[in-house]
Coordinates of C-alpha atoms in Angstrom, one line a residue:
Chain A
M1 CA 1.0 -22.4 -0.9
A2 CA 0.3 -20.0 -3.6
V3 CA 0.8 -16.3 -2.7
S4 CA -1.5 -13.9 -4.6
P5 CA -0.9 -10.4 -5.0
V6 CA -4.1 -9.3 -3.3
V7 CA -6.0 -8.9 -6.6
S8 CA -8.2 -11.9 -7.7
K9 CA -6.7 -14.3 -10.0
S10 CA -8.9 -13.1 -12.7
S11 CA -7.2 -9.8 -12.4
Y12 CA -3.6 -10.4 -12.7
D13 CA -3.3 -8.2 -16.1
C14 CA -4.7 -5.2 -14.1
C15 CA -2.2 -6.0 -11.1
F16 CA 0.7 -6.2 -13.8
D17 CA -0.6 -3.1 -14.9
Q18 CA -1.0 -1.5 -11.8
I19 CA 2.9 -2.4 -10.7
Y20 CA 3.6 0.3 -12.8
S21 CA 1.1 2.6 -12.5
V22 CA 0.5 3.2 -8.9
K23 CA 1.5 6.1 -7.5
K24 CA 4.5 7.5 -6.2
M25 CA 4.3 9.4 -3.5
R26 CA 1.2 7.9 -1.6
G27 CA 2.7 4.7 -1.2
G28 CA 1.3 2.0 -3.7
G29 CA -0.3 -1.2 -4.6
L30 CA 0.8 -3.1 -1.7
W31 CA -0.9 -6.0 -2.5
Q32 CA 1.0 -6.3 -5.7
L33 CA 4.3 -5.4 -3.8
G34 CA 3.2 -8.2 -1.2
Q35 CA 3.1 -10.5 -4.1
S36 CA 6.6 -9.8 -5.3
I37 CA 8.2 -10.5 -1.9
T38 CA 6.5 -13.5 -1.4
R39 CA 6.7 -14.5 -5.3
R40 CA 8.8 -17.3 -4.6
L41 CA 6.3 -19.2 -2.7
A42 CA 3.9 -19.2 -5.6
Q43 CA 4.1 -22.0 -8.0
A44 CA 0.2 -22.2 -9.0
D45 CA -0.2 -19.9 -11.5
K46 CA 2.3 -20.2 -14.1
K47 CA 0.7 -16.8 -16.1
A48 CA 1.1 -15.0 -13.1
V49 CA 4.6 -16.2 -11.8
G50 CA 5.7 -15.1 -15.3
R51 CA 4.7 -11.8 -15.1
R52 CA 5.8 -11.2 -11.5
Y53 CA 9.0 -12.4 -12.7
F54 CA 9.2 -10.1 -15.4
A55 CA 8.3 -7.0 -13.1
S56 CA 10.8 -8.0 -10.4
E57 CA 13.9 -8.3 -12.8
A58 CA 13.3 -5.5 -14.8
E59 CA 15.9 -2.5 -14.2
Q60 CA 14.7 -0.7 -11.2
K61 CA 15.5 2.9 -10.1
K62 CA 17.3 3.3 -6.4
T63 CA 16.6 6.6 -4.7
V64 CA 20.2 7.9 -2.9
L65 CA 19.0 6.2 0.6
Y66 CA 19.2 2.5 -1.3
D67 CA 22.3 1.6 0.4
F68 CA 20.9 2.9 3.6
H69 CA 17.7 1.1 3.5
V70 CA 19.5 -2.4 2.8
A71 CA 21.9 -1.7 5.6
N72 CA 19.1 -1.2 7.9
G73 CA 17.4 -4.6 6.8
G74 CA 15.1 -3.4 4.1
K75 CA 13.2 -5.8 2.0
M76 CA 13.2 -4.4 -1.3
V77 CA 10.8 -4.5 -4.0
P78 CA 10.1 -3.2 -7.3
F79 CA 7.5 -0.4 -7.1
A80 CA 6.5 1.9 -9.8
G81 CA 9.7 1.5 -11.3
W82 CA 11.9 1.9 -8.3
S83 CA 13.8 -0.4 -5.9
M84 CA 11.5 0.4 -2.8
P85 CA 12.0 -1.2 1.0
I86 CA 8.2 -2.6 1.7
Q87 CA 9.4 -3.3 5.0
Y88 CA 12.5 -3.4 7.4
K89 CA 13.0 -5.6 10.2
D90 CA 9.8 -4.6 12.0
S91 CA 7.0 -6.4 10.8
I92 CA 4.1 -4.2 9.1
M93 CA 2.0 -4.7 12.1
E94 CA 4.5 -3.0 14.5
S95 CA 5.5 -0.5 12.1
T96 CA 1.9 0.8 11.5
V97 CA 1.2 0.9 15.3
N98 CA 4.7 2.7 16.2
C99 CA 3.6 5.1 13.4
R100 CA 0.9 6.2 15.6
Q101 CA 2.8 5.8 19.0
N102 CA 5.8 7.4 18.2
G103 CA 6.7 7.9 14.6
S104 CA 7.9 6.7 11.2
L105 CA 10.6 7.8 8.6
F106 CA 9.8 7.0 5.2
D107 CA 11.9 7.4 1.7
V108 CA 9.1 8.9 -0.6
S109 CA 11.8 10.1 -3.0
H110 CA 10.6 7.8 -6.1
M111 CA 7.4 10.6 -6.0
C112 CA 8.1 13.4 -8.3
G113 CA 8.8 16.7 -7.2
L114 CA 8.7 19.8 -9.7
S115 CA 8.0 23.5 -9.5
L116 CA 5.9 25.7 -11.7
K117 CA 7.4 29.2 -12.3
G118 CA 6.2 32.5 -13.9
K119 CA 3.9 35.2 -13.1
D120 CA 1.1 33.2 -15.3
C121 CA 1.7 30.0 -13.2
V122 CA -1.4 30.1 -10.9
P123 CA -4.0 30.3 -14.2
F124 CA -2.0 27.9 -16.0
L125 CA -2.4 25.3 -12.8
E126 CA -5.9 26.2 -12.4
K127 CA -6.8 24.9 -15.9
L128 CA -5.4 21.2 -15.0
V129 CA -6.7 20.7 -11.4
I130 CA -10.0 21.6 -9.2
A131 CA -8.2 23.5 -6.5
D132 CA -8.9 27.2 -6.2
V133 CA -5.0 28.1 -6.6
A134 CA -5.6 31.5 -6.6
A135 CA -7.4 31.8 -3.5
L136 CA -4.2 29.7 -1.5
A137 CA -2.1 32.2 0.8
P138 CA 1.7 32.1 -0.3
G139 CA 3.2 29.4 1.7
T140 CA 0.1 27.1 1.8
G141 CA -1.0 24.2 -0.1
T142 CA -4.0 21.2 -0.4
L143 CA -4.4 18.2 -1.9
T144 CA -5.7 18.3 -5.4
V145 CA -6.5 16.4 -8.5
F146 CA -5.4 16.4 -12.3
T147 CA -8.3 15.7 -14.3
N148 CA -9.0 15.1 -18.0
E149 CA -11.4 16.1 -20.2
K150 CA -14.2 13.8 -19.0
G151 CA -13.7 14.8 -15.3
G152 CA -11.6 11.6 -14.6
A153 CA -8.4 11.6 -12.4
I154 CA -5.2 11.7 -14.0
D155 CA -3.4 11.7 -10.7
D156 CA -3.8 13.2 -7.1
S157 CA -1.4 15.7 -5.9
V158 CA -0.3 17.9 -3.1
I159 CA 0.3 21.4 -4.4
T160 CA 1.7 24.1 -2.5
K161 CA 1.8 28.1 -3.5
V162 CA 4.9 29.1 -2.4
T163 CA 4.6 32.5 -4.0
D164 CA 2.2 34.0 -6.5
D165 CA 4.9 32.9 -9.0
H166 CA 6.1 29.7 -7.6
I167 CA 3.8 26.6 -7.5
Y168 CA 5.4 23.2 -5.7
I169 CA 3.7 20.2 -6.9
V170 CA 4.6 16.5 -5.6
V171 CA 3.0 13.7 -8.1
N172 CA 3.0 10.1 -7.7
A173 CA 5.8 8.1 -9.1
G174 CA 3.7 5.8 -11.1
C175 CA 1.9 8.6 -12.7
R176 CA 5.3 10.6 -13.4
D177 CA 5.5 10.3 -17.2
K178 CA 2.0 10.5 -17.6
D179 CA 1.5 13.7 -15.4
L180 CA 4.5 15.5 -16.8
A181 CA 3.6 14.8 -20.5
H182 CA 0.2 16.5 -19.8
I183 CA 1.8 19.4 -18.0
E184 CA 4.1 19.8 -20.7
A185 CA 1.4 19.8 -23.6
H186 CA -0.7 22.2 -22.0
M187 CA 2.3 24.3 -21.2
K188 CA 3.4 24.7 -24.8
S189 CA 0.0 25.8 -25.8
F190 CA 0.0 28.0 -22.9
K191 CA 3.1 29.6 -23.6
A192 CA 2.2 30.0 -27.4
K193 CA -0.5 32.2 -26.3
G194 CA 1.9 34.4 -24.5
G195 CA 1.6 32.9 -21.1
D196 CA 4.3 33.2 -18.6
V197 CA 5.1 29.6 -17.1
S198 CA 8.0 27.5 -17.0
W199 CA 8.9 24.3 -15.0
N200 CA 11.9 22.9 -12.9
I201 CA 11.7 19.0 -12.1
H202 CA 13.8 18.5 -8.6
D203 CA 15.5 15.3 -9.7
E204 CA 18.2 16.8 -7.7
R205 CA 16.5 16.3 -4.3
S206 CA 15.1 13.5 -2.5
L207 CA 11.8 13.4 -0.4
L208 CA 11.5 12.0 3.3
A209 CA 8.0 11.7 5.1
L210 CA 8.3 12.1 8.9
Q211 CA 5.1 11.1 10.5
G212 CA 3.8 10.5 13.9
P213 CA 3.5 12.5 17.2
L214 CA 7.2 12.6 17.5
A215 CA 7.8 14.2 14.2
A216 CA 7.7 17.9 15.4
P217 CA 9.6 17.4 18.6
V218 CA 12.3 15.4 16.6
L219 CA 12.7 17.9 13.6
Q220 CA 12.9 20.7 16.1
H221 CA 15.8 19.7 17.1
L222 CA 17.1 19.9 13.6
T223 CA 15.7 23.3 12.4
K224 CA 15.7 27.0 13.7
E225 CA 12.3 27.2 12.3
D226 CA 9.6 27.7 14.8
L227 CA 7.3 24.1 14.0
S228 CA 4.9 25.6 16.5
K229 CA 4.0 28.1 14.0
V230 CA 3.8 25.8 10.8
Y231 CA 0.3 24.3 10.6
F232 CA -1.2 21.5 8.5
G233 CA -0.8 22.1 4.9
E234 CA 1.8 25.1 5.2
F235 CA 4.9 25.0 3.4
R236 CA 8.5 26.8 4.6
I237 CA 11.9 26.7 2.7
T238 CA 14.5 26.4 5.6
D239 CA 17.7 25.0 6.8
I240 CA 17.2 21.5 8.4
N241 CA 20.5 19.5 9.7
G242 CA 22.3 22.1 7.6
A243 CA 20.6 22.0 4.1
R244 CA 18.2 23.9 2.4
C245 CA 15.3 21.9 2.5
F246 CA 11.7 22.5 1.5
I247 CA 9.0 21.4 4.4
T248 CA 5.3 20.7 4.1
R249 CA 3.3 20.0 6.9
T250 CA 1.5 17.1 5.1
G251 CA 1.6 13.6 5.0
Y252 CA 0.0 9.9 3.9
T253 CA -0.5 8.5 7.3
G254 CA -3.6 10.5 9.0
E255 CA -0.7 11.9 11.8
D256 CA 0.9 15.2 12.3
G257 CA 4.2 15.2 10.2
F258 CA 6.1 16.6 7.5
E259 CA 7.5 15.9 4.0
I260 CA 10.8 17.2 3.6
S261 CA 12.5 17.9 0.2
V262 CA 16.2 17.6 0.7
P263 CA 19.2 18.0 -1.6
S264 CA 20.3 14.4 -2.3
E265 CA 23.7 15.0 -1.3
N266 CA 22.2 15.3 2.2
A267 CA 19.5 13.1 2.1
V268 CA 21.4 10.2 4.2
D269 CA 22.5 12.5 6.6
L270 CA 19.1 13.7 7.4
A271 CA 17.5 10.3 7.7
K272 CA 20.5 9.6 10.2
A273 CA 19.9 12.5 12.3
I274 CA 16.2 12.2 12.4
L275 CA 16.3 8.7 13.8
E276 CA 19.1 9.6 16.2
K277 CA 17.3 12.5 17.4
S278 CA 14.6 10.2 18.4
E279 CA 16.3 7.8 20.1
G280 CA 15.3 4.9 18.0
K281 CA 11.6 5.9 18.6
V282 CA 11.2 6.9 15.3
R283 CA 11.6 3.9 13.1
L284 CA 12.3 3.5 9.0
T285 CA 9.0 2.1 7.9
G286 CA 8.4 0.7 4.2
L287 CA 5.7 0.6 2.0
G288 CA 3.6 -2.1 3.3
A289 CA 2.9 0.1 6.9
R290 CA 2.4 3.0 4.5
D291 CA -0.5 1.6 2.7
S292 CA -2.0 0.1 6.1
L293 CA -1.6 3.7 7.5
R294 CA -3.0 5.5 4.6
L295 CA -6.1 3.1 4.5
E296 CA -6.9 3.5 8.2
A297 CA -6.8 7.2 7.5
G298 CA -9.0 6.8 4.5
L299 CA -7.1 8.3 2.0
C300 CA -7.1 7.1 -1.5
L301 CA -4.6 5.6 -3.4
Y302 CA -4.1 6.4 -7.2
G303 CA -4.4 3.3 -9.3
N304 CA -6.5 1.7 -6.6
D305 CA -9.6 4.1 -5.4
M306 CA -9.4 6.5 -8.0
E307 CA -8.7 6.2 -11.8
Q308 CA -8.6 7.7 -15.0
H309 CA -12.3 7.1 -14.9
T310 CA -13.1 8.1 -11.6
T311 CA -13.9 11.8 -10.7
P312 CA -13.2 13.8 -7.8
V313 CA -17.0 13.9 -6.5
E314 CA -17.4 10.0 -6.9
A315 CA -14.2 9.6 -4.8
G316 CA -15.3 12.0 -2.1
L317 CA -13.0 15.0 -2.9
N318 CA -15.8 17.7 -3.1
W319 CA -14.0 19.7 -0.4
A320 CA -11.2 19.9 -2.4
I321 CA -13.1 21.6 -5.4
G322 CA -12.7 25.2 -4.8
K323 CA -16.0 27.4 -4.1
R324 CA -15.3 29.6 -7.0
R325 CA -14.3 26.6 -9.0
K326 CA -17.6 25.2 -8.4
A327 CA -19.2 28.4 -9.5
E328 CA -16.8 29.2 -12.4
G329 CA -15.5 25.7 -13.7
G330 CA -12.5 26.3 -16.1
F331 CA -10.8 23.2 -15.5
L332 CA -10.7 19.9 -17.8
G333 CA -13.7 18.1 -17.5
A334 CA -15.7 20.6 -15.3
E335 CA -18.7 20.2 -17.3
V336 CA -19.2 16.8 -16.2
I337 CA -17.8 17.5 -12.3
L338 CA -20.2 20.7 -12.3
K339 CA -22.7 18.2 -13.4
Q340 CA -22.2 15.5 -10.8
L341 CA -22.3 18.2 -8.2
A342 CA -25.6 19.3 -8.9
E343 CA -27.2 16.0 -9.5
G344 CA -25.1 13.5 -7.4
P345 CA -23.0 11.0 -8.5
K346 CA -24.2 7.6 -9.5
V347 CA -21.4 6.1 -7.5
R348 CA -19.6 6.9 -4.4
L349 CA -16.6 5.8 -2.5
V350 CA -17.2 4.7 1.2
G351 CA -15.4 2.9 4.0
F352 CA -16.3 -0.8 5.0
T353 CA -15.7 -2.4 8.0
S354 CA -16.5 -6.4 7.8
T355 CA -16.2 -9.9 9.4
G356 CA -14.2 -12.8 7.9
P357 CA -11.2 -12.4 5.6
P358 CA -9.8 -9.1 4.9
P359 CA -11.9 -7.8 1.4
R360 CA -9.0 -6.9 -1.2
S361 CA -9.3 -4.7 -4.3
H362 CA -11.9 -6.2 -6.9
S363 CA -13.9 -8.1 -3.9
E364 CA -17.5 -7.7 -5.1
I365 CA -19.9 -5.6 -2.8
Q366 CA -23.5 -6.9 -2.5
D367 CA -26.5 -5.4 -1.0
E368 CA -28.5 -7.7 1.7
K369 CA -30.8 -9.5 -1.1
G370 CA -27.6 -10.3 -3.1
T371 CA -27.5 -7.7 -6.0
T372 CA -24.2 -6.5 -6.9
I373 CA -23.9 -2.8 -5.7
G374 CA -20.3 -2.3 -6.2
E375 CA -16.5 -3.2 -5.7
I376 CA -14.0 -2.9 -3.2
T377 CA -11.0 -0.8 -4.2
S378 CA -8.4 -1.3 -1.4
G379 CA -8.6 -3.6 1.9
G380 CA -7.1 -5.1 4.4
F381 CA -6.5 -5.8 8.4
S382 CA -6.0 -2.8 10.3
P383 CA -3.1 -3.2 12.5
C384 CA -4.4 0.0 15.2
L385 CA -8.0 -1.2 15.2
K386 CA -7.4 -5.2 15.0
K387 CA -10.4 -5.6 12.2
N388 CA -11.0 -5.4 8.6
I389 CA -11.4 -2.2 7.1
A390 CA -11.8 -1.3 3.1
M391 CA -12.8 1.2 0.7
G392 CA -15.0 0.6 -2.3
Y393 CA -17.4 2.1 -4.7
V394 CA -20.9 1.7 -4.5
K395 CA -24.2 2.8 -6.0
S396 CA -25.5 6.1 -4.5
G397 CA -28.4 5.0 -2.0
S398 CA -26.4 2.5 -0.9
H399 CA -23.8 4.7 0.4
K400 CA -25.3 5.7 3.8
T401 CA -22.9 5.1 7.3
G402 CA -24.7 2.2 8.6
T403 CA -25.9 0.3 5.8
K404 CA -25.4 -3.5 5.7
A405 CA -23.8 -5.2 2.8
K406 CA -22.5 -8.4 1.9
I407 CA -18.5 -8.6 0.5
L408 CA -17.4 -11.5 -1.3
V409 CA -14.1 -13.1 -0.9
R410 CA -13.4 -16.3 -2.8
G411 CA -16.9 -16.7 -3.5
K412 CA -18.4 -16.3 0.2
A413 CA -20.1 -13.6 1.3
Y414 CA -19.2 -11.9 4.5
D415 CA -20.9 -9.4 6.4
G416 CA -20.0 -6.0 6.0
V417 CA -21.2 -2.5 7.1
V418 CA -20.7 1.1 5.3
T419 CA -18.4 3.0 7.7
K420 CA -17.5 6.7 8.1
K421 CA -13.7 7.4 7.0
P422 CA -11.4 8.0 8.5
F423 CA -11.3 4.7 10.4
V424 CA -8.8 5.9 12.5
P425 CA -9.2 9.6 13.8
T426 CA -6.7 12.0 11.9
K427 CA -4.1 14.1 14.1
Y428 CA -3.4 17.1 11.6
Y429 CA -1.5 20.0 13.6
K430 CA -4.4 22.9 12.7
P431 CA -4.6 26.3 14.7
S432 CA -6.7 25.7 18.0
Chain B
M1 CA 14.8 -28.7 14.0
H2 CA 17.2 -27.9 11.5
F3 CA 18.0 -24.1 11.0
L4 CA 18.3 -22.4 7.6
N5 CA 19.1 -19.0 7.7
S6 CA 17.1 -18.9 11.0
L7 CA 14.3 -20.3 9.6
A8 CA 13.5 -24.1 10.9
V9 CA 12.4 -27.4 9.3
V10 CA 11.1 -30.3 11.2
K11 CA 13.2 -33.3 10.6
D12 CA 10.5 -36.1 10.3
F13 CA 7.8 -33.8 8.7
K14 CA 7.1 -34.1 4.7
Y15 CA 7.1 -30.7 2.9
A16 CA 5.4 -29.7 -0.4
E17 CA 7.3 -27.3 -2.8
S18 CA 4.1 -25.2 -2.4
H19 CA 5.4 -24.5 1.3
E20 CA 3.0 -27.0 3.2
W21 CA 4.2 -29.2 5.9
V22 CA 2.5 -32.5 6.9
K23 CA 3.4 -34.8 10.0
V24 CA 2.3 -38.3 9.4
D25 CA 0.9 -40.7 12.2
G26 CA -0.9 -43.7 11.0
K27 CA -3.4 -42.8 8.9
T28 CA -3.7 -39.1 10.1
A29 CA -1.8 -36.1 8.5
T30 CA -1.3 -33.2 10.2
V31 CA -0.9 -29.9 7.7
G32 CA 0.2 -26.7 8.0
I33 CA 2.5 -24.1 6.5
T34 CA 6.3 -24.0 7.0
D35 CA 8.1 -21.4 8.9
H36 CA 9.9 -20.4 5.7
A37 CA 6.3 -19.6 4.0
Q38 CA 5.0 -17.9 7.2
D39 CA 8.3 -15.7 7.5
H40 CA 7.6 -14.5 3.6
L41 CA 3.8 -14.0 4.5
G42 CA 4.5 -11.6 7.7
D43 CA 1.6 -11.3 10.0
V44 CA -1.0 -13.5 9.5
V45 CA -4.5 -12.2 10.2
Y46 CA -6.8 -14.6 8.7
V47 CA -6.9 -18.4 8.0
E48 CA -9.7 -19.7 5.7
L49 CA -10.2 -23.3 7.3
P50 CA -11.7 -26.4 5.2
E51 CA -14.8 -27.7 6.7
V52 CA -14.7 -31.1 8.5
G53 CA -15.8 -33.9 6.5
A54 CA -14.5 -32.2 3.1
A55 CA -12.3 -34.3 0.6
V56 CA -9.0 -32.6 -0.3
N57 CA -6.7 -33.9 -3.2
Q58 CA -2.9 -33.7 -3.1
G59 CA -1.7 -30.5 -4.8
S60 CA -5.5 -28.9 -4.7
G61 CA -6.4 -25.6 -2.7
F62 CA -8.3 -26.3 0.5
G63 CA -7.8 -22.8 2.2
A64 CA -6.3 -19.6 2.6
V65 CA -4.1 -17.9 4.9
E66 CA -4.2 -14.1 4.7
S67 CA -1.3 -11.6 5.9
V68 CA -1.5 -7.7 6.2
K69 CA 0.3 -7.5 2.9
A70 CA -1.2 -10.8 0.7
T71 CA -3.7 -13.5 0.5
S72 CA -1.9 -17.0 -0.1
D73 CA -4.1 -20.2 -1.2
I74 CA -2.8 -23.1 0.6
Y75 CA -2.6 -26.6 -1.2
S76 CA -3.2 -30.0 0.5
P77 CA 0.1 -32.3 0.5
V78 CA -2.3 -35.2 0.4
S79 CA -5.4 -36.5 -0.4
G80 CA -8.0 -37.6 2.0
D81 CA -10.8 -36.3 4.1
V82 CA -10.5 -33.7 6.7
V83 CA -11.1 -34.9 10.2
E84 CA -10.2 -32.1 12.5
V85 CA -9.4 -28.5 11.8
N86 CA -7.5 -25.8 14.2
E87 CA -10.6 -23.6 15.2
E88 CA -7.9 -22.0 17.5
L89 CA -6.6 -20.3 14.6
N90 CA -10.3 -18.3 14.2
N91 CA -9.3 -16.4 17.3
T92 CA -5.6 -16.5 17.1
P93 CA -4.4 -16.7 13.4
G94 CA -1.1 -15.6 14.7
L95 CA -0.4 -19.1 15.9
V96 CA 0.8 -19.6 12.3
N97 CA 3.5 -17.2 12.8
S98 CA 4.6 -17.9 16.3
S99 CA 4.5 -21.8 16.1
P100 CA 4.1 -22.7 12.6
Y101 CA 4.7 -26.7 13.2
E102 CA 3.0 -26.9 16.5
K103 CA 0.1 -24.4 17.3
G104 CA -0.3 -23.2 14.3
W105 CA -1.3 -26.3 12.6
I106 CA -4.3 -26.0 10.1
M107 CA -6.1 -29.2 9.6
K108 CA -5.8 -33.0 10.2
V109 CA -6.4 -35.3 7.1
E110 CA -7.0 -39.0 6.9
I111 CA -4.9 -40.2 4.3
K112 CA -6.5 -42.0 1.5
D113 CA -3.3 -43.1 -0.3
D114 CA 0.1 -43.5 1.3
S115 CA 1.9 -43.9 -1.9
E116 CA 1.3 -40.2 -2.4
L117 CA 4.0 -39.4 0.3
K118 CA 6.7 -40.2 -1.6
N119 CA 5.7 -37.0 -3.9
L120 CA 7.0 -35.0 -0.9
K121 CA 10.3 -33.8 0.2
S122 CA 12.1 -34.6 3.3
S123 CA 13.4 -31.9 5.7
D124 CA 16.8 -31.7 4.1
E125 CA 15.6 -31.5 0.4
Y126 CA 13.1 -28.9 1.4
A127 CA 15.4 -27.2 3.3
K128 CA 18.0 -27.2 0.1
F129 CA 14.7 -26.3 -2.0
C130 CA 14.1 -23.1 -0.1
E131 CA 18.0 -22.3 -0.1
E132 CA 17.9 -22.7 -3.8
E133 CA 14.9 -20.4 -4.5
D134 CA 16.2 -17.7 -2.2
A135 CA 19.3 -17.7 -4.2
K136 CA 17.5 -17.3 -7.3
H137 CA 16.3 -13.8 -6.0

């Protein structure tokens, strides 16, 4: 038996690149991770084995929770330069289902948190992202995209306006270096023109994601902040379990929940306290289930579903482009993006359900006549729906819900149908 | 059964280094994947079975096993013609996890050449092989 990463054999180069480029906070190329766990099973493709060996033996960074993961049965795998748990003792199937029934605790400290400060930090950031940052109320945030000059995505990221002169940003682990270089280069020229902005990279902090229906009741045991008044997308700086934390009511599972930035020296204690307060119902959950959860929620994984050459419009993130931004532009690649908004994009990211084996990244999509119309970018078996789900780019015209298609897996065509995302309804905590 | 790190091998079966097992009964070989393999793969969600009547060759791919997190080609430990496949796996692929050596069998092959069996490992050799592989990582 030869275990492949779930990319096709011809795409190993791509897969290898992705090990290093997959994003950080929102999970990662799980299919690449899967292979590194199981690589010892594989002998068939020497080239691939060599690459995997290299990737796994390279120096991996450890989060402060590393020993805690190992002590709790975490199977550690290399991910975006970090040694992270792909799963614990629970299977990926069990973990995924438990997150939606009870709750999950993820270590996402590999993701990079940073703060932009200064009275001009809003206009500075607006040059780099598609969001209407000026319109965000203090203490609220949004998902956004850092764009390049061609309108393609450098990264997707959650940004929060803490105050008018403080923005908190979390970027993907795999994109950290290029994101920071990009921000720094623009910051230099912005400051040279007299702009007031500086940054602080929060390497002294760790990041935990607490997700699922028990997230709020469990966290409420550990803080005086009234969490019933903190809605989806909102941000607070508050004491949790005795440490000063940044909490954002957000996540990457489609469930209600929080991302908690905690001083690293308090991170293990906080993780233990959360698990204890839940009486064992909130389970430590690894990147494997995280990928299943985000796919069920129809959320993009940077490096798979979004890349340098895909625009936010193609990726279905029109909603994230602020109304004022759509009118004024003023961000990198705005000409391309505004044109796509006016004319419609040539390709679009859509959801699929299918029969047969689960489609994976790079599976070809054909129309009913057998003409190629696109490619799957993420796919797998949904632990909650017990059927295959996938996302992929198809030509505009073939993107409407209910459109029948064929998806090729190992050369055989299986029936697929364009299906509305999210596949599993989201449970975000919004004011009623 | 012999347990190694709580993973089992069956004494009279033969094993390929690519982690398939074969149980020989006269001219018929029953083939599946080992406990070690299913444990590494995790929840199996799909098994791509060969066609009955198809010719398979020792060391060549004949199907695939998909888990939640990975896709794995499977290789035939013997050469011959497929005489039966485990249709149960179409509805219950998890049998590969819950019963890798019995209910989770994948195909039966009419063996073309008995002498090929000597290329395979005994249960003890395979258990040792797995132990050494795991120790490397």
